[in-house]
mmCIF file of C-alpha atoms and ligand atoms in Angstrom:
data_model
loop_
_atom_site.group_PDB
_atom_site.id
_atom_site.type_symbol
_atom_site.label_atom_id
_atom_site.label_comp_id
_atom_site.label_asym_id
_atom_site.label_seq_id
_atom_site.Cartn_x
_atom_site.Cartn_y
_atom_site.Cartn_z
ATOM 1 C CA UNK A 1 -68.459 -43.058 44.581
ATOM 2 C CA UNK A 2 -69.323 -39.655 43.107
ATOM 3 C CA UNK A 3 -72.861 -38.496 43.853
ATOM 4 C CA UNK A 4 -74.595 -36.376 41.200
ATOM 5 C CA UNK A 5 -77.367 -34.031 42.311
ATOM 6 C CA UNK A 6 -79.736 -32.670 39.663
ATOM 7 C CA UNK A 7 -80.749 -29.449 41.387
ATOM 8 C CA UNK A 8 -83.763 -28.605 39.229
ATOM 9 C CA UNK A 9 -85.241 -32.114 39.562
ATOM 10 C CA UNK A 10 -84.376 -32.703 43.228
ATOM 11 C CA UNK A 11 -82.760 -36.038 42.298
ATOM 12 C CA UNK A 12 -79.492 -37.780 43.117
ATOM 13 C CA UNK A 13 -77.674 -40.683 41.507
ATOM 14 C CA UNK A 14 -74.270 -42.345 41.633
ATOM 15 C CA UNK A 15 -71.846 -42.047 38.723
ATOM 16 C CA UNK A 16 -68.834 -44.338 39.044
ATOM 17 C CA UNK A 17 -66.445 -44.942 36.102
ATOM 18 C CA UNK A 18 -69.108 -43.652 33.763
ATOM 19 C CA UNK A 19 -70.334 -40.505 32.067
ATOM 20 C CA UNK A 20 -73.030 -38.393 33.703
ATOM 21 C CA UNK A 21 -75.582 -39.120 30.964
ATOM 22 C CA UNK A 22 -74.991 -42.858 30.720
ATOM 23 C CA UNK A 23 -74.992 -43.396 34.500
ATOM 24 C CA UNK A 24 -78.329 -41.543 34.670
ATOM 25 C CA UNK A 25 -79.814 -43.581 31.801
ATOM 26 C CA UNK A 26 -78.715 -46.807 33.515
ATOM 27 C CA UNK A 27 -80.748 -45.642 36.536
ATOM 28 C CA UNK A 28 -83.812 -45.136 34.331
ATOM 29 C CA UNK A 29 -83.596 -41.322 34.324
ATOM 30 C CA UNK A 30 -84.489 -39.405 31.150
ATOM 31 C CA UNK A 31 -81.149 -37.612 30.684
ATOM 32 C CA UNK A 32 -81.263 -35.998 27.209
ATOM 33 C CA UNK A 33 -78.879 -37.388 24.581
ATOM 34 C CA UNK A 34 -78.741 -38.602 21.020
ATOM 35 C CA UNK A 35 -75.344 -39.504 19.526
ATOM 36 C CA UNK A 36 -73.489 -40.479 22.728
ATOM 37 C CA UNK A 37 -70.170 -39.558 21.083
ATOM 38 C CA UNK A 38 -69.893 -35.788 21.698
ATOM 39 C CA UNK A 39 -71.230 -34.584 18.341
ATOM 40 C CA UNK A 40 -74.874 -33.509 18.596
ATOM 41 C CA UNK A 41 -74.873 -31.371 21.769
ATOM 42 C CA UNK A 42 -78.221 -32.763 22.974
ATOM 43 C CA UNK A 43 -76.788 -33.849 26.323
ATOM 44 C CA UNK A 44 -75.564 -30.389 27.465
ATOM 45 C CA UNK A 45 -75.906 -29.650 31.163
ATOM 46 C CA UNK A 46 -74.838 -26.818 33.436
ATOM 47 C CA UNK A 47 -72.255 -27.639 36.089
ATOM 48 C CA UNK A 48 -73.214 -25.758 39.265
ATOM 49 C CA UNK A 49 -70.634 -27.264 41.618
ATOM 50 C CA UNK A 50 -67.927 -29.912 41.490
ATOM 51 C CA UNK A 51 -65.551 -30.852 38.700
ATOM 52 C CA UNK A 52 -65.856 -33.016 35.577
ATOM 53 C CA UNK A 53 -63.488 -34.082 32.788
ATOM 54 C CA UNK A 54 -64.490 -34.722 29.189
ATOM 55 C CA UNK A 55 -63.496 -38.049 27.605
ATOM 56 C CA UNK A 56 -63.186 -36.407 24.179
ATOM 57 C CA UNK A 57 -61.103 -33.232 23.870
ATOM 58 C CA UNK A 58 -62.896 -30.316 22.154
ATOM 59 C CA UNK A 59 -66.091 -32.249 21.330
ATOM 60 C CA UNK A 60 -67.994 -30.670 18.418
ATOM 61 C CA UNK A 61 -71.241 -30.712 20.405
ATOM 62 C CA UNK A 62 -70.033 -27.850 22.621
ATOM 63 C CA UNK A 63 -69.435 -24.272 21.467
ATOM 64 C CA UNK A 64 -67.650 -21.304 23.057
ATOM 65 C CA UNK A 65 -70.883 -19.889 24.412
ATOM 66 C CA UNK A 66 -71.553 -23.195 26.191
ATOM 67 C CA UNK A 67 -68.071 -23.204 27.678
ATOM 68 C CA UNK A 68 -68.539 -19.606 28.923
ATOM 69 C CA UNK A 69 -71.766 -20.696 30.610
ATOM 70 C CA UNK A 70 -70.096 -23.636 32.380
ATOM 71 C CA UNK A 71 -71.918 -26.160 30.220
ATOM 72 C CA UNK A 72 -70.586 -29.653 29.530
ATOM 73 C CA UNK A 73 -71.693 -32.707 27.581
ATOM 74 C CA UNK A 74 -73.373 -35.445 29.607
ATOM 75 C CA UNK A 75 -72.173 -38.169 27.235
ATOM 76 C CA UNK A 76 -68.538 -37.053 27.621
ATOM 77 C CA UNK A 77 -68.312 -35.754 31.213
ATOM 78 C CA UNK A 78 -66.979 -37.945 33.999
ATOM 79 C CA UNK A 79 -67.139 -36.571 37.556
ATOM 80 C CA UNK A 80 -64.007 -36.091 39.663
ATOM 81 C CA UNK A 81 -66.135 -36.091 42.823
ATOM 82 C CA UNK A 82 -69.626 -35.082 43.931
ATOM 83 C CA UNK A 83 -71.294 -32.649 41.503
ATOM 84 C CA UNK A 84 -74.433 -30.565 41.307
ATOM 85 C CA UNK A 85 -75.842 -30.048 37.818
ATOM 86 C CA UNK A 86 -78.836 -28.522 36.091
ATOM 87 C CA UNK A 87 -80.379 -30.443 33.214
ATOM 88 C CA UNK A 88 -83.953 -30.867 31.985
ATOM 89 C CA UNK A 89 -84.829 -34.566 32.209
ATOM 90 C CA UNK A 90 -87.499 -35.844 29.813
ATOM 91 C CA UNK A 91 -89.377 -39.141 29.816
ATOM 92 C CA UNK A 92 -88.757 -39.344 26.056
ATOM 93 C CA UNK A 93 -85.124 -40.288 26.789
ATOM 94 C CA UNK A 94 -85.870 -43.019 29.316
ATOM 95 C CA UNK A 95 -84.823 -46.389 27.963
ATOM 96 C CA UNK A 96 -87.363 -49.209 27.876
ATOM 97 C CA UNK A 97 -84.404 -51.592 28.278
ATOM 98 C CA UNK A 98 -81.828 -50.035 30.581
ATOM 99 C CA UNK A 99 -78.398 -49.730 28.928
ATOM 100 C CA UNK A 100 -75.545 -51.678 30.450
ATOM 101 C CA UNK A 101 -72.023 -52.737 29.633
ATOM 102 C CA UNK A 102 -71.102 -56.320 28.996
ATOM 103 C CA UNK A 103 -68.351 -58.383 27.448
ATOM 104 C CA UNK A 104 -69.286 -59.853 24.073
ATOM 105 C CA UNK A 105 -67.617 -62.528 21.954
ATOM 106 C CA UNK A 106 -67.408 -62.246 18.179
ATOM 107 C CA UNK A 107 -69.256 -65.362 17.012
ATOM 108 C CA UNK A 108 -69.700 -64.743 13.278
ATOM 109 C CA UNK A 109 -68.753 -62.525 10.335
ATOM 110 C CA UNK A 110 -70.348 -62.410 6.880
ATOM 111 C CA UNK A 111 -69.607 -60.286 3.816
ATOM 112 C CA UNK A 112 -72.660 -58.342 2.604
ATOM 113 C CA UNK A 113 -70.857 -56.256 -0.055
ATOM 114 C CA UNK A 114 -67.229 -55.492 -0.930
ATOM 115 C CA UNK A 115 -67.077 -53.111 2.072
ATOM 116 C CA UNK A 116 -69.989 -54.012 4.387
ATOM 117 C CA UNK A 117 -69.768 -56.922 6.799
ATOM 118 C CA UNK A 118 -72.156 -58.311 9.363
ATOM 119 C CA UNK A 119 -70.540 -58.898 12.776
ATOM 120 C CA UNK A 120 -72.425 -61.142 15.196
ATOM 121 C CA UNK A 121 -71.626 -60.926 18.897
ATOM 122 C CA UNK A 122 -72.741 -63.160 21.756
ATOM 123 C CA UNK A 123 -73.259 -61.137 24.929
ATOM 124 C CA UNK A 124 -71.953 -62.503 28.230
ATOM 125 C CA UNK A 125 -74.877 -60.796 30.015
ATOM 126 C CA UNK A 126 -77.922 -60.676 27.786
ATOM 127 C CA UNK A 127 -79.960 -57.507 27.384
ATOM 128 C CA UNK A 128 -82.885 -56.610 25.152
ATOM 129 C CA UNK A 129 -83.133 -53.737 22.689
ATOM 130 C CA UNK A 130 -85.783 -52.221 20.424
ATOM 131 C CA UNK A 131 -85.467 -52.495 16.613
ATOM 132 C CA UNK A 132 -83.491 -49.466 15.378
ATOM 133 C CA UNK A 133 -81.434 -48.867 18.546
ATOM 134 C CA UNK A 134 -77.639 -48.696 18.749
ATOM 135 C CA UNK A 135 -74.771 -49.674 21.047
ATOM 136 C CA UNK A 136 -71.335 -48.322 21.916
ATOM 137 C CA UNK A 137 -68.527 -50.706 20.985
ATOM 138 C CA UNK A 138 -65.138 -50.452 22.693
ATOM 139 C CA UNK A 139 -62.618 -51.895 20.264
ATOM 140 C CA UNK A 140 -59.004 -52.903 20.868
ATOM 141 C CA UNK A 141 -56.537 -50.157 19.944
ATOM 142 C CA UNK A 142 -59.298 -47.570 19.418
ATOM 143 C CA UNK A 143 -59.641 -44.587 21.718
ATOM 144 C CA UNK A 144 -63.229 -44.038 22.853
ATOM 145 C CA UNK A 145 -66.291 -46.150 22.138
ATOM 146 C CA UNK A 146 -67.976 -46.019 18.715
ATOM 147 C CA UNK A 147 -71.714 -46.096 18.022
ATOM 148 C CA UNK A 148 -73.117 -48.786 15.725
ATOM 149 C CA UNK A 149 -76.736 -49.844 15.249
ATOM 150 C CA UNK A 150 -77.938 -53.391 15.650
ATOM 151 C CA UNK A 151 -79.393 -55.172 12.604
ATOM 152 C CA UNK A 152 -81.259 -58.025 14.232
ATOM 153 C CA UNK A 153 -84.191 -58.215 16.621
ATOM 154 C CA UNK A 154 -83.730 -59.709 20.042
ATOM 155 C CA UNK A 155 -85.698 -62.511 21.538
ATOM 156 C CA UNK A 156 -83.443 -63.601 24.360
ATOM 157 C CA UNK A 157 -81.119 -60.627 24.093
ATOM 158 C CA UNK A 158 -77.969 -62.750 23.978
ATOM 159 C CA UNK A 159 -77.059 -62.060 20.317
ATOM 160 C CA UNK A 160 -76.482 -58.571 18.917
ATOM 161 C CA UNK A 161 -75.640 -58.229 15.204
ATOM 162 C CA UNK A 162 -74.152 -55.200 13.436
ATOM 163 C CA UNK A 163 -73.866 -54.451 9.698
ATOM 164 C CA UNK A 164 -70.951 -52.076 9.299
ATOM 165 C CA UNK A 165 -69.401 -50.353 6.301
ATOM 166 C CA UNK A 166 -65.647 -49.988 6.263
ATOM 167 C CA UNK A 167 -64.452 -46.382 6.457
ATOM 168 C CA UNK A 168 -61.197 -46.117 4.465
ATOM 169 C CA UNK A 169 -58.464 -45.330 6.994
ATOM 170 C CA UNK A 170 -61.007 -45.335 9.848
ATOM 171 C CA UNK A 171 -59.537 -46.504 13.150
ATOM 172 C CA UNK A 172 -62.642 -48.310 14.379
ATOM 173 C CA UNK A 173 -63.555 -50.157 11.182
ATOM 174 C CA UNK A 174 -59.891 -51.099 10.615
ATOM 175 C CA UNK A 175 -59.944 -52.707 14.061
ATOM 176 C CA UNK A 176 -63.221 -54.504 13.323
ATOM 177 C CA UNK A 177 -62.419 -55.595 9.765
ATOM 178 C CA UNK A 178 -58.711 -56.398 10.067
ATOM 179 C CA UNK A 179 -57.791 -57.089 13.667
ATOM 180 C CA UNK A 180 -60.611 -58.689 15.616
ATOM 181 C CA UNK A 181 -60.958 -62.418 15.082
ATOM 182 C CA UNK A 182 -63.719 -64.909 15.797
ATOM 183 C CA UNK A 183 -63.680 -65.741 19.494
ATOM 184 C CA UNK A 184 -62.226 -62.345 20.504
ATOM 185 C CA UNK A 185 -64.019 -60.312 23.147
ATOM 186 C CA UNK A 186 -64.962 -56.636 23.150
ATOM 187 C CA UNK A 187 -67.137 -54.468 25.418
ATOM 188 C CA UNK A 188 -70.624 -53.550 24.251
ATOM 189 C CA UNK A 189 -72.654 -50.848 26.013
ATOM 190 C CA UNK A 190 -76.311 -50.394 25.177
ATOM 191 C CA UNK A 191 -78.985 -50.186 24.043
ATOM 192 C CA UNK A 192 -79.276 -46.478 23.218
ATOM 193 C CA UNK A 193 -81.226 -44.356 20.752
ATOM 194 C CA UNK A 194 -84.701 -42.987 20.148
ATOM 195 C CA UNK A 195 -85.032 -43.943 16.454
ATOM 196 C CA UNK A 196 -86.678 -47.243 17.350
ATOM 197 C CA UNK A 197 -89.706 -48.934 15.804
ATOM 198 C CA UNK A 198 -93.018 -47.365 16.882
ATOM 199 C CA UNK A 199 -95.379 -50.341 17.041
ATOM 200 C CA UNK A 200 -98.271 -48.091 18.044
ATOM 201 C CA UNK A 201 -98.026 -45.847 14.949
ATOM 202 C CA UNK A 202 -101.045 -46.503 12.682
ATOM 203 C CA UNK A 203 -99.205 -45.921 9.400
ATOM 204 C CA UNK A 204 -97.262 -47.721 6.687
ATOM 205 C CA UNK A 205 -93.500 -47.729 7.183
ATOM 206 C CA UNK A 206 -90.826 -46.164 5.008
ATOM 207 C CA UNK A 207 -87.174 -47.110 5.657
ATOM 208 C CA UNK A 208 -84.482 -45.052 3.903
ATOM 209 C CA UNK A 209 -80.859 -46.139 4.177
ATOM 210 C CA UNK A 210 -77.358 -45.742 2.802
ATOM 211 C CA UNK A 211 -74.015 -47.203 3.953
ATOM 212 C CA UNK A 212 -73.996 -48.497 7.548
ATOM 213 C CA UNK A 213 -77.525 -47.096 7.845
ATOM 214 C CA UNK A 214 -78.537 -50.472 6.439
ATOM 215 C CA UNK A 215 -78.169 -52.023 9.888
ATOM 216 C CA UNK A 216 -80.861 -50.153 11.891
ATOM 217 C CA UNK A 217 -83.248 -50.138 8.904
ATOM 218 C CA UNK A 218 -82.944 -53.927 8.548
ATOM 219 C CA UNK A 219 -83.697 -54.198 12.265
ATOM 220 C CA UNK A 220 -86.753 -51.924 11.874
ATOM 221 C CA UNK A 221 -88.007 -53.986 8.915
ATOM 222 C CA UNK A 222 -87.454 -57.240 10.768
ATOM 223 C CA UNK A 223 -89.217 -55.875 13.839
ATOM 224 C CA UNK A 224 -92.135 -54.503 11.810
ATOM 225 C CA UNK A 225 -92.529 -57.749 9.863
ATOM 226 C CA UNK A 226 -92.746 -59.708 13.112
ATOM 227 C CA UNK A 227 -94.922 -57.245 15.065
ATOM 228 C CA UNK A 228 -98.549 -58.408 15.512
ATOM 229 C CA UNK A 229 -99.600 -54.747 15.813
ATOM 230 C CA UNK A 230 -98.137 -53.929 12.372
ATOM 231 C CA UNK A 231 -99.400 -56.912 10.347
ATOM 232 C CA UNK A 232 -101.676 -54.738 8.187
ATOM 233 C CA UNK A 233 -98.916 -52.241 7.367
ATOM 234 C CA UNK A 234 -96.789 -52.017 4.245
ATOM 235 C CA UNK A 235 -93.026 -51.719 4.606
ATOM 236 C CA UNK A 236 -91.216 -49.813 1.841
ATOM 237 C CA UNK A 237 -87.408 -50.090 1.972
ATOM 238 C CA UNK A 238 -85.105 -47.903 -0.137
ATOM 239 C CA UNK A 239 -81.376 -48.610 -0.011
ATOM 240 C CA UNK A 240 -78.934 -46.441 -1.916
ATOM 241 C CA UNK A 241 -75.289 -46.717 -2.928
ATOM 242 C CA UNK A 242 -73.039 -45.364 -5.639
ATOM 243 C CA UNK A 243 -72.879 -48.427 -7.864
ATOM 244 C CA UNK A 244 -74.378 -51.942 -7.998
ATOM 245 C CA UNK A 245 -71.493 -53.388 -5.970
ATOM 246 C CA UNK A 246 -72.589 -51.214 -3.010
ATOM 247 C CA UNK A 247 -76.127 -52.580 -2.966
ATOM 248 C CA UNK A 248 -77.357 -55.275 -0.587
ATOM 249 C CA UNK A 249 -80.255 -56.019 1.734
ATOM 250 C CA UNK A 250 -82.661 -57.800 -0.602
ATOM 251 C CA UNK A 251 -81.347 -61.219 0.429
ATOM 252 C CA UNK A 252 -82.214 -60.455 4.057
ATOM 253 C CA UNK A 253 -85.571 -58.792 3.433
ATOM 254 C CA UNK A 254 -86.684 -61.566 1.068
ATOM 255 C CA UNK A 255 -86.614 -64.020 3.987
ATOM 256 C CA UNK A 256 -89.281 -61.997 5.837
ATOM 257 C CA UNK A 257 -92.895 -63.126 5.739
ATOM 258 C CA UNK A 258 -94.828 -60.730 3.514
ATOM 259 C CA UNK A 259 -91.905 -59.948 1.197
ATOM 260 C CA UNK A 260 -93.263 -59.077 -2.240
ATOM 261 C CA UNK A 261 -96.795 -58.525 -0.930
ATOM 262 C CA UNK A 262 -96.549 -55.955 1.862
ATOM 263 C CA UNK A 263 -92.744 -55.628 2.059
ATOM 264 C CA UNK A 264 -91.038 -53.993 -0.931
ATOM 265 C CA UNK A 265 -87.360 -53.340 -1.598
ATOM 266 C CA UNK A 266 -86.241 -50.457 -3.834
ATOM 267 C CA UNK A 267 -82.476 -50.386 -4.531
ATOM 268 C CA UNK A 268 -80.971 -47.215 -6.002
ATOM 269 C CA UNK A 269 -77.580 -46.219 -7.346
ATOM 270 C CA UNK A 270 -76.390 -42.639 -7.777
ATOM 271 C CA UNK A 271 -73.599 -43.289 -10.321
ATOM 272 C CA UNK A 272 -75.082 -45.323 -13.199
ATOM 273 C CA UNK A 273 -72.069 -44.892 -15.516
ATOM 274 C CA UNK A 274 -70.790 -48.344 -16.410
ATOM 275 C CA UNK A 275 -73.618 -50.124 -14.566
ATOM 276 C CA UNK A 276 -74.922 -52.069 -17.569
ATOM 277 C CA UNK A 277 -77.704 -54.435 -16.687
ATOM 278 C CA UNK A 278 -78.761 -52.485 -13.576
ATOM 279 C CA UNK A 279 -82.528 -52.880 -13.137
ATOM 280 C CA UNK A 280 -83.021 -50.861 -9.954
ATOM 281 C CA UNK A 281 -83.547 -47.116 -9.594
ATOM 282 C CA UNK A 282 -81.054 -44.445 -10.513
ATOM 283 C CA UNK A 283 -80.739 -41.405 -8.254
ATOM 284 C CA UNK A 284 -80.297 -40.430 -4.615
ATOM 285 C CA UNK A 285 -82.343 -42.028 -1.846
ATOM 286 C CA UNK A 286 -84.366 -38.855 -1.158
ATOM 287 C CA UNK A 287 -85.186 -38.400 -4.858
ATOM 288 C CA UNK A 288 -86.331 -41.997 -5.216
ATOM 289 C CA UNK A 289 -88.545 -41.716 -2.111
ATOM 290 C CA UNK A 290 -90.118 -38.538 -3.508
ATOM 291 C CA UNK A 291 -90.598 -40.093 -6.938
ATOM 292 C CA UNK A 292 -92.189 -43.292 -5.603
ATOM 293 C CA UNK A 293 -94.400 -41.860 -2.864
ATOM 294 C CA UNK A 294 -94.748 -38.097 -3.545
ATOM 295 C CA UNK A 295 -97.953 -36.719 -2.052
ATOM 296 C CA UNK A 296 -98.409 -39.928 -0.031
ATOM 297 C CA UNK A 297 -95.247 -39.324 2.070
ATOM 298 C CA UNK A 298 -97.136 -37.710 5.007
ATOM 299 C CA UNK A 299 -99.008 -41.004 5.447
ATOM 300 C CA UNK A 300 -95.808 -42.876 6.381
ATOM 301 C CA UNK A 301 -93.914 -43.407 9.613
ATOM 302 C CA UNK A 302 -90.411 -42.700 8.293
ATOM 303 C CA UNK A 303 -87.145 -44.141 9.603
ATOM 304 C CA UNK A 304 -83.813 -43.182 8.062
ATOM 305 C CA UNK A 305 -80.102 -43.709 8.646
ATOM 306 C CA UNK A 306 -76.981 -43.179 6.578
ATOM 307 C CA UNK A 307 -74.125 -40.813 5.806
ATOM 308 C CA UNK A 308 -74.628 -37.138 6.827
ATOM 309 C CA UNK A 309 -75.241 -35.869 3.263
ATOM 310 C CA UNK A 310 -77.929 -38.493 2.684
ATOM 311 C CA UNK A 311 -79.653 -37.890 6.032
ATOM 312 C CA UNK A 312 -79.681 -34.123 5.539
ATOM 313 C CA UNK A 313 -81.126 -34.432 2.026
ATOM 314 C CA UNK A 314 -83.770 -36.894 3.248
ATOM 315 C CA UNK A 315 -84.739 -34.614 6.133
ATOM 316 C CA UNK A 316 -85.059 -31.592 3.835
ATOM 317 C CA UNK A 317 -87.171 -33.532 1.341
ATOM 318 C CA UNK A 318 -89.492 -34.906 4.059
ATOM 319 C CA UNK A 319 -90.010 -31.487 5.653
ATOM 320 C CA UNK A 320 -90.768 -29.993 2.222
ATOM 321 C CA UNK A 321 -93.214 -32.860 1.638
ATOM 322 C CA UNK A 322 -94.932 -31.829 4.914
ATOM 323 C CA UNK A 323 -94.334 -35.102 6.754
ATOM 324 C CA UNK A 324 -95.059 -34.271 10.422
ATOM 325 C CA UNK A 325 -91.819 -34.159 12.440
ATOM 326 C CA UNK A 326 -93.266 -36.636 14.960
ATOM 327 C CA UNK A 327 -93.343 -39.254 12.176
ATOM 328 C CA UNK A 328 -89.584 -38.908 11.457
ATOM 329 C CA UNK A 329 -87.142 -41.144 13.308
ATOM 330 C CA UNK A 330 -83.363 -40.914 13.022
ATOM 331 C CA UNK A 331 -80.326 -40.640 15.271
ATOM 332 C CA UNK A 332 -77.841 -37.875 14.623
ATOM 333 C CA UNK A 333 -74.341 -39.325 14.944
ATOM 334 C CA UNK A 334 -72.452 -36.425 13.369
HETATM 335 FE FE1 FES B 401 -73.759 -36.011 23.884
HETATM 336 FE FE2 FES B 401 -74.638 -36.099 21.373
HETATM 337 S S1 FES B 401 -73.118 -34.798 22.220
HETATM 338 S S2 FES B 401 -75.377 -37.165 23.107
#
């Protein structure tokens, strides 16, 4: 069993059939990470002795300078024996609910739009998660695990739901949408992610979502609606798509206590041509947020998730609006 020594923290842990970052997180160590799929580069560490192999060839989170400095990605590196590494652990990355792998059976599927489905899995070994967190799904016929956010809130931790948008030609969503059947079993590893609901934040909540970003924002809204600490807080939810057929979420939010009084849903489409009868907003998610809340934006705790172009535009708008960075919560998957 490979032993990993973190030289600058004077710590050791075992990493067997796992990546260096995930094995550390399972032990309750604050190994830095974000995307868990080799994209963001947050999990870089320096290999001082020993040998590792990356799961993903040429991961985008590592550049030539990193390679020259003997740096690797914790979320991709598996040890070939004992290793000594240097990495700055931070409590921020410690998981309240330790991530673990378990088998999970597909127990339900529902259509939310023409290309978004909700997949409901029953875990063989239950585990809790915080609203807004994500899991790694290992799917049949798909190389490497894929990150998807949960849409529900856990009470017993035995059911994890995911709202996922089909990616045309995408290996993982083709497997989920076309191949996996009710009763089939996959492996789920989680929970992960730092973009979870802050119940101690004394502010109203703004959720901004597009595409599969619906899933973690629905979880945040559900968690906030149920949280005793957040009962006095408003929840503003903006969901954007291209046309009316892409829009969903109101049916779920309208079942929450406080919908219409302290919980408000603002749908938006970016391509209004041919959308006769549309009564929601027209524009991009970041523009609608700015139009609705303008100078009040710094008073919100903001959660956002969606395609890269949407997330980047939202981030730019929020920084320009002077929303403190500590009030912004998102996971970078790209
Ligand atoms: Fe490893 Fe993002 S590259 S967590």
